[in-house]
JSON list of C-alpha atoms in Angstrom, two decimals:
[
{"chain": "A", "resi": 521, "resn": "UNK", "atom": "CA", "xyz": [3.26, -14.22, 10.03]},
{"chain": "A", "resi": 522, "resn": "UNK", "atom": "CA", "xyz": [0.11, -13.11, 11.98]},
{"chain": "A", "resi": 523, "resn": "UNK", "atom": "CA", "xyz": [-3.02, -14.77, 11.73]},
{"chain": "A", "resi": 524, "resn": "UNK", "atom": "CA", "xyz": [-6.68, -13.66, 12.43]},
{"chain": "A", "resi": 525, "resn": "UNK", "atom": "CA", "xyz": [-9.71, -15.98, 13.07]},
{"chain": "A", "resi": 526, "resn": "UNK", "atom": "CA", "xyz": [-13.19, -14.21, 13.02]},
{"chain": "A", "resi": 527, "resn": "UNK", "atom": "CA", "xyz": [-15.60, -16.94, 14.18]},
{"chain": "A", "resi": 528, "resn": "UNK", "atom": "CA", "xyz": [-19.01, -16.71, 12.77]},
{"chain": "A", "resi": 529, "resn": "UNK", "atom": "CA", "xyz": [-19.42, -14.76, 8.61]},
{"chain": "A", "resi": 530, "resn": "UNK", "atom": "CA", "xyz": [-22.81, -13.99, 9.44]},
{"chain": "A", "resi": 531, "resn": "UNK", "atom": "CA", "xyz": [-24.19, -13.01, 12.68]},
{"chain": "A", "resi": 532, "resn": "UNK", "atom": "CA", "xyz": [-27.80, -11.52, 13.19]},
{"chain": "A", "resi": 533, "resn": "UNK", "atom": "CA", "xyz": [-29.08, -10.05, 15.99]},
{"chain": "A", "resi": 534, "resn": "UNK", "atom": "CA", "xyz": [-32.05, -8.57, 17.25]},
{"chain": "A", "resi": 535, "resn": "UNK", "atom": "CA", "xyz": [-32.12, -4.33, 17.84]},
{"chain": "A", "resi": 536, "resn": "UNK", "atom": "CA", "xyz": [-31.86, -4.01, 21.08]},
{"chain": "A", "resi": 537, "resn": "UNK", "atom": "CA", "xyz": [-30.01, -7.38, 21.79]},
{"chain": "A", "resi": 538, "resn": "UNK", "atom": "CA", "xyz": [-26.17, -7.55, 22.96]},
{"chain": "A", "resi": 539, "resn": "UNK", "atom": "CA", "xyz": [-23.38, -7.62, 19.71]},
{"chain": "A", "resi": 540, "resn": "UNK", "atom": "CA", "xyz": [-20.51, -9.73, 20.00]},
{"chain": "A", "resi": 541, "resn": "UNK", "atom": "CA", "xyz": [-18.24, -10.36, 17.26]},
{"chain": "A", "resi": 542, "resn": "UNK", "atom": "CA", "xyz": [-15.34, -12.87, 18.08]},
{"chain": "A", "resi": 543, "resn": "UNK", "atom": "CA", "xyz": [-11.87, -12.45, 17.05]},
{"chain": "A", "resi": 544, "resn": "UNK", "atom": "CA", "xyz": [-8.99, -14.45, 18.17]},
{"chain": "A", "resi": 545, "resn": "UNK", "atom": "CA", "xyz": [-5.11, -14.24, 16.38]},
{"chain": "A", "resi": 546, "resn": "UNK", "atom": "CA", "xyz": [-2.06, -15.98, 16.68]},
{"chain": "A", "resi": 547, "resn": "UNK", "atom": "CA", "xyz": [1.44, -13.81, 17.55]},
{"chain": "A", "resi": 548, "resn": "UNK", "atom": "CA", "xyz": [4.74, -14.38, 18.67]},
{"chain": "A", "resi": 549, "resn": "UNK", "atom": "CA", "xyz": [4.75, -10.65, 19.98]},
{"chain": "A", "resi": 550, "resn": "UNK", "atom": "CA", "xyz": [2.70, -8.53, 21.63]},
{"chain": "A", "resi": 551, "resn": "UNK", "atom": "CA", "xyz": [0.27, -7.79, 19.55]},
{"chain": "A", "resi": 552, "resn": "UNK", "atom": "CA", "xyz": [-1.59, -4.37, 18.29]},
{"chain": "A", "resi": 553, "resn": "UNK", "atom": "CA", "xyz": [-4.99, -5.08, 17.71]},
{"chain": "A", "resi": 554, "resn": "UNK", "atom": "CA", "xyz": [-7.87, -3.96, 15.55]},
{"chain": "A", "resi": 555, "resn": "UNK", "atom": "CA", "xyz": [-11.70, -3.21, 14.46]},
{"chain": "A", "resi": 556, "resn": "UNK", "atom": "CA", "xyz": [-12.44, -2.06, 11.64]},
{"chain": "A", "resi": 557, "resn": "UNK", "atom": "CA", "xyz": [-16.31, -1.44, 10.33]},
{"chain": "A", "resi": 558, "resn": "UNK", "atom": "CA", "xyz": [-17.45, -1.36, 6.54]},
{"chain": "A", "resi": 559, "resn": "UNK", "atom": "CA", "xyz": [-20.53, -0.16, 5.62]},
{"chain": "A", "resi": 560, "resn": "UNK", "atom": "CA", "xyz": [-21.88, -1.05, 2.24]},
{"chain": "A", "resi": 561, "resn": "UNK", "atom": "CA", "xyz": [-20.27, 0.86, -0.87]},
{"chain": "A", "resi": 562, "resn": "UNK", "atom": "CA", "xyz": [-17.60, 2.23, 1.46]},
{"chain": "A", "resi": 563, "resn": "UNK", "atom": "CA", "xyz": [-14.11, 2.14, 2.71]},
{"chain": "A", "resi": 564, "resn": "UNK", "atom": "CA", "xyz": [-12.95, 0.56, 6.11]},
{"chain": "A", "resi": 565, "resn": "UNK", "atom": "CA", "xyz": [-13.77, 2.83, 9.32]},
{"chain": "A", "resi": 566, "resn": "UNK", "atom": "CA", "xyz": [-11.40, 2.41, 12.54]},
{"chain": "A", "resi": 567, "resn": "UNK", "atom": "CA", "xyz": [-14.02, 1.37, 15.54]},
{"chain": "A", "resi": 568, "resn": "UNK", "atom": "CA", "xyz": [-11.05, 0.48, 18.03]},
{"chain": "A", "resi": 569, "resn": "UNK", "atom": "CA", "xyz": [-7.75, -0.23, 18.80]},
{"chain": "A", "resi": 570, "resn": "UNK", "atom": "CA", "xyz": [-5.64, -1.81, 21.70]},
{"chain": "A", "resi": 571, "resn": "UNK", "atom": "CA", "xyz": [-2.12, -0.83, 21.90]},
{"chain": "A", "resi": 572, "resn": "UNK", "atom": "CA", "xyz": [-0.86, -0.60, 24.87]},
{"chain": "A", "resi": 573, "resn": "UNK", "atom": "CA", "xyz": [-2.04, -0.18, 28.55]},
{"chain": "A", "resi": 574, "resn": "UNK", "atom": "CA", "xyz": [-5.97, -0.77, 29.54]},
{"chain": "A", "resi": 575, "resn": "UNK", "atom": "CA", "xyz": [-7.15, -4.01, 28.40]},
{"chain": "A", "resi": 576, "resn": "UNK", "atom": "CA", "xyz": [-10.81, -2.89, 27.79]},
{"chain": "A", "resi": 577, "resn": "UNK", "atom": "CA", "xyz": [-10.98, -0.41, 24.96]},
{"chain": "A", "resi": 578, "resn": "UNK", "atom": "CA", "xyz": [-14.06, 1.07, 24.11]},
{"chain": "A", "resi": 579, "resn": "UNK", "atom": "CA", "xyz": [-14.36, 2.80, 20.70]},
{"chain": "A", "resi": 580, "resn": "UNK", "atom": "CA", "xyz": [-16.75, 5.08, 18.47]},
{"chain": "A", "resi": 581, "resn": "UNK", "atom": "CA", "xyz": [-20.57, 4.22, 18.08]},
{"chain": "A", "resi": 582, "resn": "UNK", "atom": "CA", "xyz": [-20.60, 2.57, 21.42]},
{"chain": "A", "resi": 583, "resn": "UNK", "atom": "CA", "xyz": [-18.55, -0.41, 20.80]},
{"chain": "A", "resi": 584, "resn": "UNK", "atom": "CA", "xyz": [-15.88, -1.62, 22.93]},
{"chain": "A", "resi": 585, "resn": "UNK", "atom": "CA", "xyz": [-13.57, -4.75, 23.08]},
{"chain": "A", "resi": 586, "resn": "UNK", "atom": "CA", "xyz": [-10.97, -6.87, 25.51]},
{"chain": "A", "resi": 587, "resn": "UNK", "atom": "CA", "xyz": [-7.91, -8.21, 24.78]},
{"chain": "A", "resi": 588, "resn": "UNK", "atom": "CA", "xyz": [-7.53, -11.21, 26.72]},
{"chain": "A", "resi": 589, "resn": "UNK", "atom": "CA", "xyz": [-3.72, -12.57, 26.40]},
{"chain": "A", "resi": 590, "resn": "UNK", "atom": "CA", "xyz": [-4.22, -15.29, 27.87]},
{"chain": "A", "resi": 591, "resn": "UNK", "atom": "CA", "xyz": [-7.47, -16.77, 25.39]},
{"chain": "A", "resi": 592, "resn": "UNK", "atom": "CA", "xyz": [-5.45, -14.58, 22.73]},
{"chain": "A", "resi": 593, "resn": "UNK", "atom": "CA", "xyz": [-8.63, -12.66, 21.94]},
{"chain": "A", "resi": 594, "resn": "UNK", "atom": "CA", "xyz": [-10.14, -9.33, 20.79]},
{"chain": "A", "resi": 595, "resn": "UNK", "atom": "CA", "xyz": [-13.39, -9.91, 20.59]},
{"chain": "A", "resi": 596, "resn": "UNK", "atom": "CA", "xyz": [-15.85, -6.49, 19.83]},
{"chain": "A", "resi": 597, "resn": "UNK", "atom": "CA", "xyz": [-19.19, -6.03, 21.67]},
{"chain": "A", "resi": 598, "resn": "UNK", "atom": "CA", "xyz": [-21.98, -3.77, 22.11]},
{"chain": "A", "resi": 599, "resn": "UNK", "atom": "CA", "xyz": [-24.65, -3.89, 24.83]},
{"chain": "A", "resi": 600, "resn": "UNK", "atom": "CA", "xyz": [-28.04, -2.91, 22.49]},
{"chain": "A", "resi": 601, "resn": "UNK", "atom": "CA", "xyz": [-27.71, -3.18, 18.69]},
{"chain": "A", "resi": 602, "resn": "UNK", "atom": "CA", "xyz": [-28.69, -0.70, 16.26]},
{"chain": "A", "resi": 603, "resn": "UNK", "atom": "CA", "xyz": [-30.68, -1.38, 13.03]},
{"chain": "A", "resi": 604, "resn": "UNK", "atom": "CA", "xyz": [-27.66, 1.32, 11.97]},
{"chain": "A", "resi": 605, "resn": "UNK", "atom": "CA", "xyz": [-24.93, -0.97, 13.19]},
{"chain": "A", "resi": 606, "resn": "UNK", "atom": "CA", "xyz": [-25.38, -3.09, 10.08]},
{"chain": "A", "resi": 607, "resn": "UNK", "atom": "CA", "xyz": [-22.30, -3.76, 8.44]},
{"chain": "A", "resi": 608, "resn": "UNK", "atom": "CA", "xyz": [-19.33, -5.64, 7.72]},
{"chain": "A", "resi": 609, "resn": "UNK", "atom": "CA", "xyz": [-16.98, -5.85, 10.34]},
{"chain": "A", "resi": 610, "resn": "UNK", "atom": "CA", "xyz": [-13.34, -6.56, 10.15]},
{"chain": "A", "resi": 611, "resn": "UNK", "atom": "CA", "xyz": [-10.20, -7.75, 13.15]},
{"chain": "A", "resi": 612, "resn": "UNK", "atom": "CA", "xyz": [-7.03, -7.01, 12.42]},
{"chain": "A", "resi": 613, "resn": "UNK", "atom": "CA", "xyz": [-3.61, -7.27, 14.35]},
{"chain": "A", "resi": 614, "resn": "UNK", "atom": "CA", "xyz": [-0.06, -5.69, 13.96]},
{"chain": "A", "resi": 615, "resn": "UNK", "atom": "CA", "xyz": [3.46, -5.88, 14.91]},
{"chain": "A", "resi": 616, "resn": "UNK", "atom": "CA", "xyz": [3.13, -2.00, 14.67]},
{"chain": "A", "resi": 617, "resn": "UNK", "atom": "CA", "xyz": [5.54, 0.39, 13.21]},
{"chain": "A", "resi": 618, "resn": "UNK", "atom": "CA", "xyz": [8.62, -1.72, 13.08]},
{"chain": "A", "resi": 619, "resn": "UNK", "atom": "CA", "xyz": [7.27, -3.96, 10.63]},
{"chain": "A", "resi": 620, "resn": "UNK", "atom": "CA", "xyz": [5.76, -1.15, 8.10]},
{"chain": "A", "resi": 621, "resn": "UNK", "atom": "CA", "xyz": [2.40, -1.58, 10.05]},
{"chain": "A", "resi": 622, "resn": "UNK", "atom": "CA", "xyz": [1.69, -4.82, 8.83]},
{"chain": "A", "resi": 623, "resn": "UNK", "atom": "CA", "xyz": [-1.82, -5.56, 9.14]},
{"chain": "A", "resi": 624, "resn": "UNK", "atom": "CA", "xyz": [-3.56, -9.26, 9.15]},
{"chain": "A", "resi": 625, "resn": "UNK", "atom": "CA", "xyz": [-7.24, -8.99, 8.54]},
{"chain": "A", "resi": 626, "resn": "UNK", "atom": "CA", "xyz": [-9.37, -11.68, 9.83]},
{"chain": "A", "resi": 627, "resn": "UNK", "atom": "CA", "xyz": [-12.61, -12.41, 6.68]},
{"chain": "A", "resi": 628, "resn": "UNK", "atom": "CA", "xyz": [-15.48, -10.40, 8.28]},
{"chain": "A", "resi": 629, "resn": "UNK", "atom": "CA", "xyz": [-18.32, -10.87, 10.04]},
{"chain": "A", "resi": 630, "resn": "UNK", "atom": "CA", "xyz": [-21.52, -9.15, 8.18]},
{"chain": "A", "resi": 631, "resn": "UNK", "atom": "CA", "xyz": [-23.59, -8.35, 10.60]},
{"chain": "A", "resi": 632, "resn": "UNK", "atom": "CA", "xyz": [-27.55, -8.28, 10.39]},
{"chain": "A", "resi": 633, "resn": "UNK", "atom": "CA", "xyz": [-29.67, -6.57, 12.84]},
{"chain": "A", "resi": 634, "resn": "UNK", "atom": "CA", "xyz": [-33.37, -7.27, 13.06]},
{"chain": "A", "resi": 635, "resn": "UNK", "atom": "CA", "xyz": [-35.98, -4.92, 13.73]},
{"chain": "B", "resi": 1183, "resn": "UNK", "atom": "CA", "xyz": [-12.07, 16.64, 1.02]},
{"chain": "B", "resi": 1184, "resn": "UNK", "atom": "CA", "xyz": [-12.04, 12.85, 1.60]},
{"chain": "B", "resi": 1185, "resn": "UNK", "atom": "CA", "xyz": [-8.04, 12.23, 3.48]},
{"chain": "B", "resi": 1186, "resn": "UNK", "atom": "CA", "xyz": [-7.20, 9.15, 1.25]},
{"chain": "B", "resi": 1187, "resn": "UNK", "atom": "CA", "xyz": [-8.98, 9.26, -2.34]},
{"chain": "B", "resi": 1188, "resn": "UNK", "atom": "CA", "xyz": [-8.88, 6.27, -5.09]},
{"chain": "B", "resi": 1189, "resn": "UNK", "atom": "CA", "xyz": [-9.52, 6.83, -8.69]},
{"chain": "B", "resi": 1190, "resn": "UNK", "atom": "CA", "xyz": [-11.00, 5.46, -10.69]},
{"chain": "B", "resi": 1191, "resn": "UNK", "atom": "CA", "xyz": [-14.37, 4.29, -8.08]},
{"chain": "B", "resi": 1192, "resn": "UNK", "atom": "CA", "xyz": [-15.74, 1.54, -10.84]},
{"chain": "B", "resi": 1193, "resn": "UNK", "atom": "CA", "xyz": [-13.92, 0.30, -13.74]},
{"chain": "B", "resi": 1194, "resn": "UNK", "atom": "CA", "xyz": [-14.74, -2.29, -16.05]},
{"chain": "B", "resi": 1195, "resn": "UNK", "atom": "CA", "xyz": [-12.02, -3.64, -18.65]},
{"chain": "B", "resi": 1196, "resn": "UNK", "atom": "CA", "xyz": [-10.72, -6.46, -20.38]},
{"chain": "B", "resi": 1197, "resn": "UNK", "atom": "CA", "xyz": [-8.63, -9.43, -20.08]},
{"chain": "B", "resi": 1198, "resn": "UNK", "atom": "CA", "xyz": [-5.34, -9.00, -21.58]},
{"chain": "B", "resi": 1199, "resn": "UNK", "atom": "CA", "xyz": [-5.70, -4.83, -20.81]},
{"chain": "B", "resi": 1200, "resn": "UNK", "atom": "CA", "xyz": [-3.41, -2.83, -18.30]},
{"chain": "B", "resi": 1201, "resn": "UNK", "atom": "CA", "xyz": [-5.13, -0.71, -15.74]},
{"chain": "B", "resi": 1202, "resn": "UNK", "atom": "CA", "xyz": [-3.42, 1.87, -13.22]},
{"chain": "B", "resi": 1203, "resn": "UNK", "atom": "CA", "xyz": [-5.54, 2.44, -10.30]},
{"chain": "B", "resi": 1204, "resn": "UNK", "atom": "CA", "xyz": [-4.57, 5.40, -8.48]},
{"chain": "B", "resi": 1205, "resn": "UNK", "atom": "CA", "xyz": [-4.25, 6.81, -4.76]},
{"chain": "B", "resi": 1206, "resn": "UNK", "atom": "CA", "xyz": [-3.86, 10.03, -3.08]},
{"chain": "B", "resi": 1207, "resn": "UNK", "atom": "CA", "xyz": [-3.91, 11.32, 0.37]},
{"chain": "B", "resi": 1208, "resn": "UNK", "atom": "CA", "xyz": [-3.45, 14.71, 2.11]},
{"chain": "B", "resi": 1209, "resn": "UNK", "atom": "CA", "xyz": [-2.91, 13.05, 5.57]},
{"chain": "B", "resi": 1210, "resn": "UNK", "atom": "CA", "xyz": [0.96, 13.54, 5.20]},
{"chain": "B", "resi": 1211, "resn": "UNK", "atom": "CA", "xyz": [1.39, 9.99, 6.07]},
{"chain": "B", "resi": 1212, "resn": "UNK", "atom": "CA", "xyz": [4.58, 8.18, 5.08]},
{"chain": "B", "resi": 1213, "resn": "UNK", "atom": "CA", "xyz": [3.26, 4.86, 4.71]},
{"chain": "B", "resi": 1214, "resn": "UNK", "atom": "CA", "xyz": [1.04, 3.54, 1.99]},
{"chain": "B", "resi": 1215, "resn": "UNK", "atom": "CA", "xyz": [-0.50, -0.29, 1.55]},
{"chain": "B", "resi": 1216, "resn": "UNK", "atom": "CA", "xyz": [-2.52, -1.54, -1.61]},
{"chain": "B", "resi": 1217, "resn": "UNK", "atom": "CA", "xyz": [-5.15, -4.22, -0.62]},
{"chain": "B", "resi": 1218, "resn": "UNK", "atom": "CA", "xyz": [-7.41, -6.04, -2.29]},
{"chain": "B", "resi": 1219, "resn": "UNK", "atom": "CA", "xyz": [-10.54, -7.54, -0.83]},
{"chain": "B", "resi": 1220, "resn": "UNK", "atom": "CA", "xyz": [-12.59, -10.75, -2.15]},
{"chain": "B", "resi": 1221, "resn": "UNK", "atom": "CA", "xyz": [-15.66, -12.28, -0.44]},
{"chain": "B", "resi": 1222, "resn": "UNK", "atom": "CA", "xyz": [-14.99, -14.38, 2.22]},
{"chain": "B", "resi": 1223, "resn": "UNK", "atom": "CA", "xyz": [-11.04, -13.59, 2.48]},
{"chain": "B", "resi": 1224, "resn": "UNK", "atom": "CA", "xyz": [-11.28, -10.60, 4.28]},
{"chain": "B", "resi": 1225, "resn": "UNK", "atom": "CA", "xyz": [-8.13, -8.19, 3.21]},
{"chain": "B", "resi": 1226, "resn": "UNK", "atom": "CA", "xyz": [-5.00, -8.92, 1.45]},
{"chain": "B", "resi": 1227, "resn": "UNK", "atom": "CA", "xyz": [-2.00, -7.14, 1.37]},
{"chain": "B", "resi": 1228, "resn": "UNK", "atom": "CA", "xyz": [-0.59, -6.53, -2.39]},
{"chain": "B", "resi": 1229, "resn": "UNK", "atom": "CA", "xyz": [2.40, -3.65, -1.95]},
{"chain": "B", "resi": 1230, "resn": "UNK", "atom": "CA", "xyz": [3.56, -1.33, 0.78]},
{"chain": "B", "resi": 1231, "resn": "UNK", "atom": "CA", "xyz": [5.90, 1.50, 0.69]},
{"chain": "B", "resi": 1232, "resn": "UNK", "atom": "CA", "xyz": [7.62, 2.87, 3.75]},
{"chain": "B", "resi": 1233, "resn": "UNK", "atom": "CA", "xyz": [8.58, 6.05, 1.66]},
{"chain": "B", "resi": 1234, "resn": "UNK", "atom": "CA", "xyz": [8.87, 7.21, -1.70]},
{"chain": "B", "resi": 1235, "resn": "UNK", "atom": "CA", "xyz": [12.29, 5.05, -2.02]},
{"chain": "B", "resi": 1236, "resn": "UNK", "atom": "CA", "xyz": [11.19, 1.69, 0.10]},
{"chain": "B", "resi": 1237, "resn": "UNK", "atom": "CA", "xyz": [8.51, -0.26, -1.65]},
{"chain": "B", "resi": 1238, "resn": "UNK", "atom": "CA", "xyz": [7.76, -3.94, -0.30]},
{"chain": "B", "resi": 1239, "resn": "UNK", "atom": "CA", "xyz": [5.46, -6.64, -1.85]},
{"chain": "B", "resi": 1240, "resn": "UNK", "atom": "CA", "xyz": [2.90, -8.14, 0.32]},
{"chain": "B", "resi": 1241, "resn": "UNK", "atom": "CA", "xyz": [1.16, -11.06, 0.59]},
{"chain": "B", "resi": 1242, "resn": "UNK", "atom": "CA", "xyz": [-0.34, -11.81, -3.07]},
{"chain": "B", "resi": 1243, "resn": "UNK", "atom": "CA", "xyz": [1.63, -9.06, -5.31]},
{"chain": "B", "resi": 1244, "resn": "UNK", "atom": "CA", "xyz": [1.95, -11.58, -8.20]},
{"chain": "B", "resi": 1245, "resn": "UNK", "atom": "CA", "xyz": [0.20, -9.65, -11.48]},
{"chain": "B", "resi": 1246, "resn": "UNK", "atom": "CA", "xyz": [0.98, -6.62, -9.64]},
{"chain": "B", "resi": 1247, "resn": "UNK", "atom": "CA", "xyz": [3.38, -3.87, -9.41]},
{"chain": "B", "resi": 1248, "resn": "UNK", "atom": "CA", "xyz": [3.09, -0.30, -7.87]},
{"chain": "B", "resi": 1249, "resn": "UNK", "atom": "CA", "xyz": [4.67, 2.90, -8.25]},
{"chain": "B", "resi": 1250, "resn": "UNK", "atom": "CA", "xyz": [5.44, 5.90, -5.41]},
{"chain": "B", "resi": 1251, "resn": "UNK", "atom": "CA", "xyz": [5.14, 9.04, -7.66]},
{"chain": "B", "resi": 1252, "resn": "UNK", "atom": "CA", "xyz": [5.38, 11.29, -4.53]},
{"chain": "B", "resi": 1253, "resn": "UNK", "atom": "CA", "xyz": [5.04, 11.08, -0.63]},
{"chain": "B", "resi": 1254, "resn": "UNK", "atom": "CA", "xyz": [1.19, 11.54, -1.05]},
{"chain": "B", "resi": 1255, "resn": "UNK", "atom": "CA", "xyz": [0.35, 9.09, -4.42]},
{"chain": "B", "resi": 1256, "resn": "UNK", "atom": "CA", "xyz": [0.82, 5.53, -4.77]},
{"chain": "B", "resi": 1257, "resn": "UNK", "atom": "CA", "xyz": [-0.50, 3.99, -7.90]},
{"chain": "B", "resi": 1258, "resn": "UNK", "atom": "CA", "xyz": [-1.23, -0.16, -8.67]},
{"chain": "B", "resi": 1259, "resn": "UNK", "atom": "CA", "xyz": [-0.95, -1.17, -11.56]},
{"chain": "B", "resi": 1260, "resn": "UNK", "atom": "CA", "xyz": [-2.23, -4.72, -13.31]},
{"chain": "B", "resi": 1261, "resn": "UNK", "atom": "CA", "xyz": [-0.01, -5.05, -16.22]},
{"chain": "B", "resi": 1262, "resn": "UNK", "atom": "CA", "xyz": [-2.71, -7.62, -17.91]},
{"chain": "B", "resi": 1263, "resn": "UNK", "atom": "CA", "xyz": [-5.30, -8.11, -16.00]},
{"chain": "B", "resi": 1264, "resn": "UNK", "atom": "CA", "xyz": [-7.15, -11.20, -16.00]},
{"chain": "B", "resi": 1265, "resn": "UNK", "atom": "CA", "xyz": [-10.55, -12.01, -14.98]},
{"chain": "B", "resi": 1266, "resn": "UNK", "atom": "CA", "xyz": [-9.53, -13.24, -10.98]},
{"chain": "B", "resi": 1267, "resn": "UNK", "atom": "CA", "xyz": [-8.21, -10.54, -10.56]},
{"chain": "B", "resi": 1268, "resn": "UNK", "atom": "CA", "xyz": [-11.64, -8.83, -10.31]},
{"chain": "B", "resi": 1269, "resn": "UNK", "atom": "CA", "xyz": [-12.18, -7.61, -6.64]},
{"chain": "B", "resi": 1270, "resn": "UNK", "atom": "CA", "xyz": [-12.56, -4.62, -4.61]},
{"chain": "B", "resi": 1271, "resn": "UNK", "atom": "CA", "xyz": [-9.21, -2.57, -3.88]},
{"chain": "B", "resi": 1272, "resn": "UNK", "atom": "CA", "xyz": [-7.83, -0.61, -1.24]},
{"chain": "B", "resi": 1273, "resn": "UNK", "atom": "CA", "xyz": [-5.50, 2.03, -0.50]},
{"chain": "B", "resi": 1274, "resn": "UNK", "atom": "CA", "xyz": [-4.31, 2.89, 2.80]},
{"chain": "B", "resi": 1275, "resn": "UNK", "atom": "CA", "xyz": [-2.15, 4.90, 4.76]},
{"chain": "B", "resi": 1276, "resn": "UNK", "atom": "CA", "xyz": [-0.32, 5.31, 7.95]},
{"chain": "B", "resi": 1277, "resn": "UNK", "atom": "CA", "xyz": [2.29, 7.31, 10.29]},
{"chain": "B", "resi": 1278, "resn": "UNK", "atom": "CA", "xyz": [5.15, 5.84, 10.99]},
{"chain": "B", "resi": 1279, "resn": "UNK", "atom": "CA", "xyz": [5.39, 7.09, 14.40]},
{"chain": "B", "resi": 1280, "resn": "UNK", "atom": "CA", "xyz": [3.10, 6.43, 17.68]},
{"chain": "B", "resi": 1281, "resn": "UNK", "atom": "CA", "xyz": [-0.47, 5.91, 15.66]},
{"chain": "B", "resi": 1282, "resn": "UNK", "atom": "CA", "xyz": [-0.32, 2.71, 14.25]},
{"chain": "B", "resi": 1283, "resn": "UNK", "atom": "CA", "xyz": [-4.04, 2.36, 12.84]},
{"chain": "B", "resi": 1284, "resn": "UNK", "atom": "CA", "xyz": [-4.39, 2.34, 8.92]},
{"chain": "B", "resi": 1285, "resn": "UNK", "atom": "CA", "xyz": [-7.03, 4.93, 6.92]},
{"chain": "B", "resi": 1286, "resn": "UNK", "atom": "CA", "xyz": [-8.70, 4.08, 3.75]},
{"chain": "B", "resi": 1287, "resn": "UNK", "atom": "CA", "xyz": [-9.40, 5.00, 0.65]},
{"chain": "B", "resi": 1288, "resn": "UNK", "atom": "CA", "xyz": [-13.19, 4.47, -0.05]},
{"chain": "B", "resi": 1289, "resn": "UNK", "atom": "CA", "xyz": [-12.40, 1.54, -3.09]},
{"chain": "B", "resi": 1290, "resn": "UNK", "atom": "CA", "xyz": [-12.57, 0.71, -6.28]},
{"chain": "B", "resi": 1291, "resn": "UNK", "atom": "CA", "xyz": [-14.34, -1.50, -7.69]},
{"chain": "B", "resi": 1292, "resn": "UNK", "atom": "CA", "xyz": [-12.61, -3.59, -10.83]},
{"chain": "B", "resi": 1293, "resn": "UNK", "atom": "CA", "xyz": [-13.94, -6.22, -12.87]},
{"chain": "B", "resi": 1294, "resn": "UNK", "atom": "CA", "xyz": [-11.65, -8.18, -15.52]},
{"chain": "B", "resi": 1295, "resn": "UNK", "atom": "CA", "xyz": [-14.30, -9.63, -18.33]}
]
């Protein structure tokens, strides 16, 4: 089975300061990978995803994220935080469609912005 | 209209009590996934169903069991629930073809007294 490692439950920055959530996994394939953002009282919102192809994904809200093979990482950043990017935020990873779509969520990161 | 819909949102009951939760989605998907999320474990998978004949248990689908009633409605059920199985659960959906990501239902919210 996969396995996701989100170092770091809480992070806090401060608005205007570089995001980076870290998320490395373990697969024996190559791997489809993940973010997913929760806002409070809400369902799980797709940020970005690597598939295939370009390494460097970039993704809604101005978020992007590498997957580095090599380090076997996916880690999610943003260059200025907003107060609005508040949230929970969620890796996951996937053998993809021959296994049912299988995903292996890593335990969040809440994130905390500071004015 | 919201693409993947849970009912009930909130829903209190009682040890010992069974409780369907219920899932619908106008996405046309032909995968479905029940989760269930606790603090500090991130998500969990409980049941997945390729199609309205393939259903598959998951990770932690112990005190579970889950019903395909139609491509678009996948219901959970908790036979008698007990109080750790209080949590926050998902429904999601997927294509089985090139798109691989998973939507969401927006959760409900049970608690087992």
């Amino acid at each position: 089975a996969q396995s996701v490692t989100q170092l770091g439950s809480h992070v806090s920055v401060s608005e205007g300061a570089l995001v980076l959530l870290r998320c490395n996994y373990s697969s024996s394939v190559p791997p489809y990978l993940f973010w997913y953002v929760q806002y409070p009282n809400q369902g799980l919102q797709l940020l970005l995803k690597y598939t295939t192809g370009a390494t460097l994904v970039k993704g809604i809200n101005g978020f992007e994220a590498e997957f580095k093979k090599s380090e076997t990482s996916f880690h999610l950043t943003k260059p200025s935080a907003h107060m609005s990017d508040a949230a929970e935020y969620f890796c996951a990873v996937s053998d993809g469609p021959n296994t049912g779509n299988q995903f292996y969520f890593g335990t969040g990161t809440s994130l905390t912005v500071i004015p | 209209d919201a693409d993947v819909t849970q009912t009930p949102r909130n829903r209190i009951t009682k040890t010992g009590k069974r409780i369907m939760l219920e899932c619908s989605q106008t996405k046309g998907h032909d995968r479905m996934y029940w989760y269930r999320q606790d603090p500090g474990l991130g998500l969990r998978l409980i049941y997945y169903s390729f199609d309205v004949k393939d259903i598959n248990k998951g990770e932690i689908s112990d005190g579970y069991s889950v019903s395909r009633q139609a491509q678009a409605k996948f219901s959970l059920s908790l036979e008698s629930a007990i109080p750790n199985q209080t949590a926050l659960y998902f429904c999601a959906t997927s294509h089985g073809g090139e798109t691989y990501e998973q939507y969401f239902g927006p959760g409900t919210r049970l608690t087992v007294t």
